[in-house]
Amino acid sequence: MSARDDSGNERKPFPRRLAELGVSIVVLTGVTVVVGYGGWAVLTLLAKLGGPDPKTADGDPLRERLLAWPDRNREFMRNDGRGVLPLKP
């Protein structure tokens, strides 16, 4: 006669439950790694292939303006908030 839980269902033996837990961990870890690196690879491929390169109102590439924005914000903070707050890139 095998062990049953409170609901009357038959319980699996401990080694089998441990094996199922191990398989779940290995599978989920693998899926996480593949999806994580796969997403990175897709974004890298899209960046290499090109696509639209948005421009600002004055014609500068938006990516260059976005790269300079953190430095502008840091400069504002170094001046104790004096000056023009760069709210937009």
mmCIF file with all atom_site columns, N, CA, C and O in Angstrom, residues 17-70:
data_model
loop_
_atom_site.group_PDB
_atom_site.id
_atom_site.type_symbol
_atom_site.label_atom_id
_atom_site.label_alt_id
_atom_site.label_comp_id
_atom_site.label_asym_id
_atom_site.label_entity_id
_atom_site.label_seq_id
_atom_site.pdbx_PDB_ins_code
_atom_site.Cartn_x
_atom_site.Cartn_y
_atom_site.Cartn_z
_atom_site.occupancy
_atom_site.B_iso_or_equiv
_atom_site.pdbx_formal_charge
_atom_site.auth_seq_id
_atom_site.auth_comp_id
_atom_site.auth_asym_id
_atom_site.auth_atom_id
_atom_site.pdbx_PDB_model_num
ATOM 1   N N  . ARG A 1 17 ? 10.402 12.858 -6.889  1.00 0.00 ? 17 ARG A N  1
ATOM 2   C CA . ARG A 1 17 ? 10.115 14.291 -6.748  1.00 0.00 ? 17 ARG A CA 1
ATOM 3   C C  . ARG A 1 17 ? 11.398 15.110 -6.857  1.00 0.00 ? 17 ARG A C  1
ATOM 4   O O  . ARG A 1 17 ? 11.421 16.167 -7.457  1.00 0.00 ? 17 ARG A O  1
ATOM 5   N N  . LEU A 1 18 ? 12.483 14.600 -6.285  1.00 0.00 ? 18 LEU A N  1
ATOM 6   C CA . LEU A 1 18 ? 13.766 15.292 -6.357  1.00 0.00 ? 18 LEU A CA 1
ATOM 7   C C  . LEU A 1 18 ? 14.270 15.347 -7.805  1.00 0.00 ? 18 LEU A C  1
ATOM 8   O O  . LEU A 1 18 ? 14.761 16.378 -8.265  1.00 0.00 ? 18 LEU A O  1
ATOM 9   N N  . ALA A 1 19 ? 14.101 14.250 -8.526  1.00 0.00 ? 19 ALA A N  1
ATOM 10  C CA . ALA A 1 19 ? 14.514 14.216 -9.931  1.00 0.00 ? 19 ALA A CA 1
ATOM 11  C C  . ALA A 1 19 ? 13.684 15.203 -10.764 1.00 0.00 ? 19 ALA A C  1
ATOM 12  O O  . ALA A 1 19 ? 14.222 15.921 -11.614 1.00 0.00 ? 19 ALA A O  1
ATOM 13  N N  . GLU A 1 20 ? 12.376 15.262 -10.515 1.00 0.00 ? 20 GLU A N  1
ATOM 14  C CA . GLU A 1 20 ? 11.518 16.198 -11.243 1.00 0.00 ? 20 GLU A CA 1
ATOM 15  C C  . GLU A 1 20 ? 11.912 17.641 -10.936 1.00 0.00 ? 20 GLU A C  1
ATOM 16  O O  . GLU A 1 20 ? 11.913 18.493 -11.835 1.00 0.00 ? 20 GLU A O  1
ATOM 17  N N  . LEU A 1 21 ? 12.253 17.917 -9.682  1.00 0.00 ? 21 LEU A N  1
ATOM 18  C CA . LEU A 1 21 ? 12.705 19.252 -9.314  1.00 0.00 ? 21 LEU A CA 1
ATOM 19  C C  . LEU A 1 21 ? 14.001 19.601 -10.051 1.00 0.00 ? 21 LEU A C  1
ATOM 20  O O  . LEU A 1 21 ? 14.157 20.698 -10.576 1.00 0.00 ? 21 LEU A O  1
ATOM 21  N N  . GLY A 1 22 ? 14.932 18.656 -10.105 1.00 0.00 ? 22 GLY A N  1
ATOM 22  C CA . GLY A 1 22 ? 16.193 18.888 -10.814 1.00 0.00 ? 22 GLY A CA 1
ATOM 23  C C  . GLY A 1 22 ? 15.975 19.158 -12.286 1.00 0.00 ? 22 GLY A C  1
ATOM 24  O O  . GLY A 1 22 ? 16.582 20.074 -12.865 1.00 0.00 ? 22 GLY A O  1
ATOM 25  N N  . VAL A 1 23 ? 15.109 18.393 -12.922 1.00 0.00 ? 23 VAL A N  1
ATOM 26  C CA . VAL A 1 23 ? 14.813 18.598 -14.342 1.00 0.00 ? 23 VAL A CA 1
ATOM 27  C C  . VAL A 1 23 ? 14.180 19.971 -14.544 1.00 0.00 ? 23 VAL A C  1
ATOM 28  O O  . VAL A 1 23 ? 14.535 20.698 -15.485 1.00 0.00 ? 23 VAL A O  1
ATOM 29  N N  . SER A 1 24 ? 13.267 20.356 -13.674 1.00 0.00 ? 24 SER A N  1
ATOM 30  C CA . SER A 1 24 ? 12.626 21.671 -13.799 1.00 0.00 ? 24 SER A CA 1
ATOM 31  C C  . SER A 1 24 ? 13.654 22.794 -13.709 1.00 0.00 ? 24 SER A C  1
ATOM 32  O O  . SER A 1 24 ? 13.615 23.753 -14.489 1.00 0.00 ? 24 SER A O  1
ATOM 33  N N  . ILE A 1 25 ? 14.572 22.687 -12.763 1.00 0.00 ? 25 ILE A N  1
ATOM 34  C CA . ILE A 1 25 ? 15.591 23.716 -12.592 1.00 0.00 ? 25 ILE A CA 1
ATOM 35  C C  . ILE A 1 25 ? 16.483 23.801 -13.825 1.00 0.00 ? 25 ILE A C  1
ATOM 36  O O  . ILE A 1 25 ? 16.774 24.885 -14.328 1.00 0.00 ? 25 ILE A O  1
ATOM 37  N N  . VAL A 1 26 ? 16.920 22.660 -14.329 1.00 0.00 ? 26 VAL A N  1
ATOM 38  C CA . VAL A 1 26 ? 17.797 22.638 -15.503 1.00 0.00 ? 26 VAL A CA 1
ATOM 39  C C  . VAL A 1 26 ? 17.081 23.210 -16.726 1.00 0.00 ? 26 VAL A C  1
ATOM 40  O O  . VAL A 1 26 ? 17.637 24.037 -17.456 1.00 0.00 ? 26 VAL A O  1
ATOM 41  N N  . VAL A 1 27 ? 15.836 22.813 -16.939 1.00 0.00 ? 27 VAL A N  1
ATOM 42  C CA . VAL A 1 27 ? 15.090 23.283 -18.107 1.00 0.00 ? 27 VAL A CA 1
ATOM 43  C C  . VAL A 1 27 ? 14.835 24.787 -18.012 1.00 0.00 ? 27 VAL A C  1
ATOM 44  O O  . VAL A 1 27 ? 15.062 25.523 -18.971 1.00 0.00 ? 27 VAL A O  1
ATOM 45  N N  . LEU A 1 28 ? 14.377 25.262 -16.854 1.00 0.00 ? 28 LEU A N  1
ATOM 46  C CA . LEU A 1 28 ? 14.096 26.691 -16.714 1.00 0.00 ? 28 LEU A CA 1
ATOM 47  C C  . LEU A 1 28 ? 15.360 27.533 -16.817 1.00 0.00 ? 28 LEU A C  1
ATOM 48  O O  . LEU A 1 28 ? 15.331 28.630 -17.386 1.00 0.00 ? 28 LEU A O  1
ATOM 49  N N  . THR A 1 29 ? 16.465 27.046 -16.298 1.00 0.00 ? 29 THR A N  1
ATOM 50  C CA . THR A 1 29 ? 17.723 27.772 -16.424 1.00 0.00 ? 29 THR A CA 1
ATOM 51  C C  . THR A 1 29 ? 18.132 27.859 -17.890 1.00 0.00 ? 29 THR A C  1
ATOM 52  O O  . THR A 1 29 ? 18.532 28.922 -18.373 1.00 0.00 ? 29 THR A O  1
ATOM 53  N N  . GLY A 1 30 ? 18.015 26.762 -18.594 1.00 0.00 ? 30 GLY A N  1
ATOM 54  C CA . GLY A 1 30 ? 18.358 26.757 -20.020 1.00 0.00 ? 30 GLY A CA 1
ATOM 55  C C  . GLY A 1 30 ? 17.480 27.691 -20.824 1.00 0.00 ? 30 GLY A C  1
ATOM 56  O O  . GLY A 1 30 ? 17.963 28.453 -21.672 1.00 0.00 ? 30 GLY A O  1
ATOM 57  N N  . VAL A 1 31 ? 16.183 27.667 -20.569 1.00 0.00 ? 31 VAL A N  1
ATOM 58  C CA . VAL A 1 31 ? 15.263 28.546 -21.291 1.00 0.00 ? 31 VAL A CA 1
ATOM 59  C C  . VAL A 1 31 ? 15.590 30.006 -20.987 1.00 0.00 ? 31 VAL A C  1
ATOM 60  O O  . VAL A 1 31 ? 15.603 30.859 -21.881 1.00 0.00 ? 31 VAL A O  1
ATOM 61  N N  . THR A 1 32 ? 15.871 30.318 -19.729 1.00 0.00 ? 32 THR A N  1
ATOM 62  C CA . THR A 1 32 ? 16.202 31.689 -19.349 1.00 0.00 ? 32 THR A CA 1
ATOM 63  C C  . THR A 1 32 ? 17.455 32.170 -20.071 1.00 0.00 ? 32 THR A C  1
ATOM 64  O O  . THR A 1 32 ? 17.508 33.297 -20.572 1.00 0.00 ? 32 THR A O  1
ATOM 65  N N  . VAL A 1 33 ? 18.471 31.341 -20.134 1.00 0.00 ? 33 VAL A N  1
ATOM 66  C CA . VAL A 1 33 ? 19.720 31.715 -20.801 1.00 0.00 ? 33 VAL A CA 1
ATOM 67  C C  . VAL A 1 33 ? 19.493 31.906 -22.292 1.00 0.00 ? 33 VAL A C  1
ATOM 68  O O  . VAL A 1 33 ? 19.932 32.909 -22.877 1.00 0.00 ? 33 VAL A O  1
ATOM 69  N N  . VAL A 1 34 ? 18.786 30.987 -22.915 1.00 0.00 ? 34 VAL A N  1
ATOM 70  C CA . VAL A 1 34 ? 18.552 31.080 -24.360 1.00 0.00 ? 34 VAL A CA 1
ATOM 71  C C  . VAL A 1 34 ? 17.726 32.317 -24.694 1.00 0.00 ? 34 VAL A C  1
ATOM 72  O O  . VAL A 1 34 ? 18.052 33.067 -25.612 1.00 0.00 ? 34 VAL A O  1
ATOM 73  N N  . VAL A 1 35 ? 16.673 32.574 -23.935 1.00 0.00 ? 35 VAL A N  1
ATOM 74  C CA . VAL A 1 35 ? 15.829 33.740 -24.205 1.00 0.00 ? 35 VAL A CA 1
ATOM 75  C C  . VAL A 1 35 ? 16.607 35.021 -23.934 1.00 0.00 ? 35 VAL A C  1
ATOM 76  O O  . VAL A 1 35 ? 16.527 35.982 -24.700 1.00 0.00 ? 35 VAL A O  1
ATOM 77  N N  . GLY A 1 36 ? 17.383 35.037 -22.864 1.00 0.00 ? 36 GLY A N  1
ATOM 78  C CA . GLY A 1 36 ? 18.162 36.228 -22.537 1.00 0.00 ? 36 GLY A CA 1
ATOM 79  C C  . GLY A 1 36 ? 19.182 36.553 -23.609 1.00 0.00 ? 36 GLY A C  1
ATOM 80  O O  . GLY A 1 36 ? 19.244 37.676 -24.112 1.00 0.00 ? 36 GLY A O  1
ATOM 81  N N  . TYR A 1 37 ? 19.993 35.578 -23.979 1.00 0.00 ? 37 TYR A N  1
ATOM 82  C CA . TYR A 1 37 ? 21.001 35.819 -25.005 1.00 0.00 ? 37 TYR A CA 1
ATOM 83  C C  . TYR A 1 37 ? 20.372 35.926 -26.380 1.00 0.00 ? 37 TYR A C  1
ATOM 84  O O  . TYR A 1 37 ? 20.869 36.639 -27.243 1.00 0.00 ? 37 TYR A O  1
ATOM 85  N N  . GLY A 1 38 ? 19.276 35.222 -26.596 1.00 0.00 ? 38 GLY A N  1
ATOM 86  C CA . GLY A 1 38 ? 18.594 35.311 -27.885 1.00 0.00 ? 38 GLY A CA 1
ATOM 87  C C  . GLY A 1 38 ? 18.041 36.701 -28.118 1.00 0.00 ? 38 GLY A C  1
ATOM 88  O O  . GLY A 1 38 ? 18.151 37.247 -29.213 1.00 0.00 ? 38 GLY A O  1
ATOM 89  N N  . GLY A 1 39 ? 17.469 37.308 -27.066 1.00 0.00 ? 39 GLY A N  1
ATOM 90  C CA . GLY A 1 39 ? 16.959 38.675 -27.188 1.00 0.00 ? 39 GLY A CA 1
ATOM 91  C C  . GLY A 1 39 ? 18.078 39.649 -27.478 1.00 0.00 ? 39 GLY A C  1
ATOM 92  O O  . GLY A 1 39 ? 17.937 40.552 -28.306 1.00 0.00 ? 39 GLY A O  1
ATOM 93  N N  . TRP A 1 40 ? 19.208 39.467 -26.806 1.00 0.00 ? 40 TRP A N  1
ATOM 94  C CA . TRP A 1 40 ? 20.370 40.326 -27.044 1.00 0.00 ? 40 TRP A CA 1
ATOM 95  C C  . TRP A 1 40 ? 20.843 40.182 -28.487 1.00 0.00 ? 40 TRP A C  1
ATOM 96  O O  . TRP A 1 40 ? 21.159 41.169 -29.143 1.00 0.00 ? 40 TRP A O  1
ATOM 97  N N  . ALA A 1 41 ? 20.864 38.962 -28.978 1.00 0.00 ? 41 ALA A N  1
ATOM 98  C CA . ALA A 1 41 ? 21.329 38.718 -30.340 1.00 0.00 ? 41 ALA A CA 1
ATOM 99  C C  . ALA A 1 41 ? 20.380 39.355 -31.357 1.00 0.00 ? 41 ALA A C  1
ATOM 100 O O  . ALA A 1 41 ? 20.823 39.934 -32.348 1.00 0.00 ? 41 ALA A O  1
ATOM 101 N N  . VAL A 1 42 ? 19.082 39.275 -31.112 1.00 0.00 ? 42 VAL A N  1
ATOM 102 C CA . VAL A 1 42 ? 18.111 39.878 -32.027 1.00 0.00 ? 42 VAL A CA 1
ATOM 103 C C  . VAL A 1 42 ? 18.278 41.396 -32.049 1.00 0.00 ? 42 VAL A C  1
ATOM 104 O O  . VAL A 1 42 ? 18.297 42.011 -33.122 1.00 0.00 ? 42 VAL A O  1
ATOM 105 N N  . LEU A 1 43 ? 18.413 42.017 -30.886 1.00 0.00 ? 43 LEU A N  1
ATOM 106 C CA . LEU A 1 43 ? 18.598 43.467 -30.842 1.00 0.00 ? 43 LEU A CA 1
ATOM 107 C C  . LEU A 1 43 ? 19.903 43.879 -31.517 1.00 0.00 ? 43 LEU A C  1
ATOM 108 O O  . LEU A 1 43 ? 19.950 44.888 -32.225 1.00 0.00 ? 43 LEU A O  1
ATOM 109 N N  . THR A 1 44 ? 20.958 43.108 -31.314 1.00 0.00 ? 44 THR A N  1
ATOM 110 C CA . THR A 1 44 ? 22.237 43.411 -31.955 1.00 0.00 ? 44 THR A CA 1
ATOM 111 C C  . THR A 1 44 ? 22.119 43.290 -33.465 1.00 0.00 ? 44 THR A C  1
ATOM 112 O O  . THR A 1 44 ? 22.620 44.149 -34.207 1.00 0.00 ? 44 THR A O  1
ATOM 113 N N  . LEU A 1 45 ? 21.470 42.260 -33.929 1.00 0.00 ? 45 LEU A N  1
ATOM 114 C CA . LEU A 1 45 ? 21.282 42.060 -35.369 1.00 0.00 ? 45 LEU A CA 1
ATOM 115 C C  . LEU A 1 45 ? 20.478 43.209 -35.977 1.00 0.00 ? 45 LEU A C  1
ATOM 116 O O  . LEU A 1 45 ? 20.837 43.733 -37.035 1.00 0.00 ? 45 LEU A O  1
ATOM 117 N N  . LEU A 1 46 ? 19.414 43.611 -35.300 1.00 0.00 ? 46 LEU A N  1
ATOM 118 C CA . LEU A 1 46 ? 18.609 44.714 -35.810 1.00 0.00 ? 46 LEU A CA 1
ATOM 119 C C  . LEU A 1 46 ? 19.407 46.014 -35.856 1.00 0.00 ? 46 LEU A C  1
ATOM 120 O O  . LEU A 1 46 ? 19.275 46.808 -36.793 1.00 0.00 ? 46 LEU A O  1
ATOM 121 N N  . ALA A 1 47 ? 20.258 46.229 -34.861 1.00 0.00 ? 47 ALA A N  1
ATOM 122 C CA . ALA A 1 47 ? 21.079 47.448 -34.849 1.00 0.00 ? 47 ALA A CA 1
ATOM 123 C C  . ALA A 1 47 ? 22.099 47.423 -35.979 1.00 0.00 ? 47 ALA A C  1
ATOM 124 O O  . ALA A 1 47 ? 22.382 48.456 -36.589 1.00 0.00 ? 47 ALA A O  1
ATOM 125 N N  . LYS A 1 48 ? 22.674 46.247 -36.257 1.00 0.00 ? 48 LYS A N  1
ATOM 126 C CA . LYS A 1 48 ? 23.672 46.139 -37.327 1.00 0.00 ? 48 LYS A CA 1
ATOM 127 C C  . LYS A 1 48 ? 23.039 46.305 -38.707 1.00 0.00 ? 48 LYS A C  1
ATOM 128 O O  . LYS A 1 48 ? 23.651 46.870 -39.607 1.00 0.00 ? 48 LYS A O  1
ATOM 129 N N  . LEU A 1 49 ? 21.826 45.782 -38.862 1.00 0.00 ? 49 LEU A N  1
ATOM 130 C CA . LEU A 1 49 ? 21.169 45.860 -40.168 1.00 0.00 ? 49 LEU A CA 1
ATOM 131 C C  . LEU A 1 49 ? 20.687 47.266 -40.480 1.00 0.00 ? 49 LEU A C  1
ATOM 132 O O  . LEU A 1 49 ? 20.442 47.601 -41.633 1.00 0.00 ? 49 LEU A O  1
ATOM 133 N N  . GLY A 1 50 ? 20.567 48.060 -39.469 1.00 0.00 ? 50 GLY A N  1
ATOM 134 C CA . GLY A 1 50 ? 20.149 49.439 -39.704 1.00 0.00 ? 50 GLY A CA 1
ATOM 135 C C  . GLY A 1 50 ? 18.699 49.633 -39.358 1.00 0.00 ? 50 GLY A C  1
ATOM 136 O O  . GLY A 1 50 ? 18.196 49.097 -38.396 1.00 0.00 ? 50 GLY A O  1
ATOM 137 N N  . GLY A 1 51 ? 18.056 50.396 -40.142 1.00 0.00 ? 51 GLY A N  1
ATOM 138 C CA . GLY A 1 51 ? 16.676 50.745 -39.867 1.00 0.00 ? 51 GLY A CA 1
ATOM 139 C C  . GLY A 1 51 ? 16.577 52.243 -39.748 1.00 0.00 ? 51 GLY A C  1
ATOM 140 O O  . GLY A 1 51 ? 17.507 52.981 -40.094 1.00 0.00 ? 51 GLY A O  1
ATOM 141 N N  . PRO A 1 52 ? 15.452 52.723 -39.269 1.00 0.00 ? 52 PRO A N  1
ATOM 142 C CA . PRO A 1 52 ? 15.299 54.176 -39.190 1.00 0.00 ? 52 PRO A CA 1
ATOM 143 C C  . PRO A 1 52 ? 16.272 54.780 -38.178 1.00 0.00 ? 52 PRO A C  1
ATOM 144 O O  . PRO A 1 52 ? 16.522 54.215 -37.121 1.00 0.00 ? 52 PRO A O  1
ATOM 145 N N  . ASP A 1 53 ? 16.842 55.900 -38.534 1.00 0.00 ? 53 ASP A N  1
ATOM 146 C CA . ASP A 1 53 ? 17.738 56.631 -37.648 1.00 0.00 ? 53 ASP A CA 1
ATOM 147 C C  . ASP A 1 53 ? 17.078 57.982 -37.383 1.00 0.00 ? 53 ASP A C  1
ATOM 148 O O  . ASP A 1 53 ? 17.250 58.924 -38.157 1.00 0.00 ? 53 ASP A O  1
ATOM 149 N N  . PRO A 1 54 ? 16.289 58.065 -36.305 1.00 0.00 ? 54 PRO A N  1
ATOM 150 C CA . PRO A 1 54 ? 15.527 59.287 -36.077 1.00 0.00 ? 54 PRO A CA 1
ATOM 151 C C  . PRO A 1 54 ? 16.425 60.497 -35.871 1.00 0.00 ? 54 PRO A C  1
ATOM 152 O O  . PRO A 1 54 ? 17.534 60.402 -35.352 1.00 0.00 ? 54 PRO A O  1
ATOM 153 N N  . LYS A 1 55 ? 15.917 61.622 -36.292 1.00 0.00 ? 55 LYS A N  1
ATOM 154 C CA . LYS A 1 55 ? 16.647 62.891 -36.180 1.00 0.00 ? 55 LYS A CA 1
ATOM 155 C C  . LYS A 1 55 ? 15.857 63.838 -35.283 1.00 0.00 ? 55 LYS A C  1
ATOM 156 O O  . LYS A 1 55 ? 14.649 63.734 -35.151 1.00 0.00 ? 55 LYS A O  1
ATOM 157 N N  . THR A 1 56 ? 16.563 64.768 -34.662 1.00 0.00 ? 56 THR A N  1
ATOM 158 C CA . THR A 1 56 ? 15.920 65.786 -33.845 1.00 0.00 ? 56 THR A CA 1
ATOM 159 C C  . THR A 1 56 ? 15.390 66.887 -34.747 1.00 0.00 ? 56 THR A C  1
ATOM 160 O O  . THR A 1 56 ? 15.598 66.871 -35.968 1.00 0.00 ? 56 THR A O  1
ATOM 161 N N  . ALA A 1 57 ? 14.734 67.861 -34.154 1.00 0.00 ? 57 ALA A N  1
ATOM 162 C CA . ALA A 1 57 ? 14.152 68.958 -34.938 1.00 0.00 ? 57 ALA A CA 1
ATOM 163 C C  . ALA A 1 57 ? 15.219 69.752 -35.687 1.00 0.00 ? 57 ALA A C  1
ATOM 164 O O  . ALA A 1 57 ? 14.966 70.264 -36.777 1.00 0.00 ? 57 ALA A O  1
ATOM 165 N N  . ASP A 1 58 ? 16.435 69.826 -35.113 1.00 0.00 ? 58 ASP A N  1
ATOM 166 C CA . ASP A 1 58 ? 17.494 70.584 -35.791 1.00 0.00 ? 58 ASP A CA 1
ATOM 167 C C  . ASP A 1 58 ? 18.369 69.713 -36.688 1.00 0.00 ? 58 ASP A C  1
ATOM 168 O O  . ASP A 1 58 ? 19.396 70.169 -37.179 1.00 0.00 ? 58 ASP A O  1
ATOM 169 N N  . GLY A 1 59 ? 17.986 68.441 -36.882 1.00 0.00 ? 59 GLY A N  1
ATOM 170 C CA . GLY A 1 59 ? 18.678 67.585 -37.833 1.00 0.00 ? 59 GLY A CA 1
ATOM 171 C C  . GLY A 1 59 ? 19.764 66.695 -37.276 1.00 0.00 ? 59 GLY A C  1
ATOM 172 O O  . GLY A 1 59 ? 20.343 65.895 -37.997 1.00 0.00 ? 59 GLY A O  1
ATOM 173 N N  . ASP A 1 60 ? 20.074 66.805 -35.971 1.00 0.00 ? 60 ASP A N  1
ATOM 174 C CA . ASP A 1 60 ? 21.086 65.929 -35.364 1.00 0.00 ? 60 ASP A CA 1
ATOM 175 C C  . ASP A 1 60 ? 20.506 64.531 -35.161 1.00 0.00 ? 60 ASP A C  1
ATOM 176 O O  . ASP A 1 60 ? 19.312 64.387 -34.897 1.00 0.00 ? 60 ASP A O  1
ATOM 177 N N  . PRO A 1 61 ? 21.341 63.505 -35.263 1.00 0.00 ? 61 PRO A N  1
ATOM 178 C CA . PRO A 1 61 ? 20.843 62.159 -34.953 1.00 0.00 ? 61 PRO A CA 1
ATOM 179 C C  . PRO A 1 61 ? 20.429 62.079 -33.476 1.00 0.00 ? 61 PRO A C  1
ATOM 180 O O  . PRO A 1 61 ? 21.137 62.539 -32.588 1.00 0.00 ? 61 PRO A O  1
ATOM 181 N N  . LEU A 1 62 ? 19.266 61.504 -33.236 1.00 0.00 ? 62 LEU A N  1
ATOM 182 C CA . LEU A 1 62 ? 18.731 61.422 -31.875 1.00 0.00 ? 62 LEU A CA 1
ATOM 183 C C  . LEU A 1 62 ? 19.634 60.601 -30.966 1.00 0.00 ? 62 LEU A C  1
ATOM 184 O O  . LEU A 1 62 ? 19.796 60.920 -29.792 1.00 0.00 ? 62 LEU A O  1
ATOM 185 N N  . ARG A 1 63 ? 20.296 59.572 -31.498 1.00 0.00 ? 63 ARG A N  1
ATOM 186 C CA . ARG A 1 63 ? 21.154 58.729 -30.663 1.00 0.00 ? 63 ARG A CA 1
ATOM 187 C C  . ARG A 1 63 ? 22.299 59.524 -30.055 1.00 0.00 ? 63 ARG A C  1
ATOM 188 O O  . ARG A 1 63 ? 22.682 59.299 -28.909 1.00 0.00 ? 63 ARG A O  1
ATOM 189 N N  . GLU A 1 64 ? 22.848 60.474 -30.814 1.00 0.00 ? 64 GLU A N  1
ATOM 190 C CA . GLU A 1 64 ? 23.940 61.292 -30.258 1.00 0.00 ? 64 GLU A CA 1
ATOM 191 C C  . GLU A 1 64 ? 23.432 62.216 -29.155 1.00 0.00 ? 64 GLU A C  1
ATOM 192 O O  . GLU A 1 64 ? 24.093 62.422 -28.144 1.00 0.00 ? 64 GLU A O  1
ATOM 193 N N  . ARG A 1 65 ? 22.245 62.762 -29.350 1.00 0.00 ? 65 ARG A N  1
ATOM 194 C CA . ARG A 1 65 ? 21.657 63.633 -28.332 1.00 0.00 ? 65 ARG A CA 1
ATOM 195 C C  . ARG A 1 65 ? 21.349 62.835 -27.072 1.00 0.00 ? 65 ARG A C  1
ATOM 196 O O  . ARG A 1 65 ? 21.566 63.305 -25.961 1.00 0.00 ? 65 ARG A O  1
ATOM 197 N N  . LEU A 1 66 ? 20.856 61.610 -27.225 1.00 0.00 ? 66 LEU A N  1
ATOM 198 C CA . LEU A 1 66 ? 20.551 60.771 -26.066 1.00 0.00 ? 66 LEU A CA 1
ATOM 199 C C  . LEU A 1 66 ? 21.821 60.368 -25.316 1.00 0.00 ? 66 LEU A C  1
ATOM 200 O O  . LEU A 1 66 ? 21.815 60.271 -24.090 1.00 0.00 ? 66 LEU A O  1
ATOM 201 N N  . LEU A 1 67 ? 22.905 60.120 -26.050 1.00 0.00 ? 67 LEU A N  1
ATOM 202 C CA . LEU A 1 67 ? 24.160 59.763 -25.394 1.00 0.00 ? 67 LEU A CA 1
ATOM 203 C C  . LEU A 1 67 ? 24.729 60.927 -24.584 1.00 0.00 ? 67 LEU A C  1
ATOM 204 O O  . LEU A 1 67 ? 25.381 60.728 -23.561 1.00 0.00 ? 67 LEU A O  1
ATOM 205 N N  . ALA A 1 68 ? 24.496 62.155 -25.015 1.00 0.00 ? 68 ALA A N  1
ATOM 206 C CA . ALA A 1 68 ? 25.026 63.329 -24.313 1.00 0.00 ? 68 ALA A CA 1
ATOM 207 C C  . ALA A 1 68 ? 24.136 63.775 -23.161 1.00 0.00 ? 68 ALA A C  1
ATOM 208 O O  . ALA A 1 68 ? 24.575 64.523 -22.294 1.00 0.00 ? 68 ALA A O  1
ATOM 209 N N  . TRP A 1 69 ? 22.902 63.298 -23.108 1.00 0.00 ? 69 TRP A N  1
ATOM 210 C CA . TRP A 1 69 ? 21.940 63.769 -22.118 1.00 0.00 ? 69 TRP A CA 1
ATOM 211 C C  . TRP A 1 69 ? 22.358 63.501 -20.676 1.00 0.00 ? 69 TRP A C  1
ATOM 212 O O  . TRP A 1 69 ? 22.256 64.391 -19.826 1.00 0.00 ? 69 TRP A O  1
ATOM 213 N N  . PRO A 1 70 ? 22.849 62.310 -20.321 1.00 0.00 ? 70 PRO A N  1
ATOM 214 C CA . PRO A 1 70 ? 23.271 62.089 -18.931 1.00 0.00 ? 70 PRO A CA 1
ATOM 215 C C  . PRO A 1 70 ? 24.365 63.060 -18.486 1.00 0.00 ? 70 PRO A C  1
ATOM 216 O O  . PRO A 1 70 ? 24.363 63.530 -17.342 1.00 0.00 ? 70 PRO A O  1
#
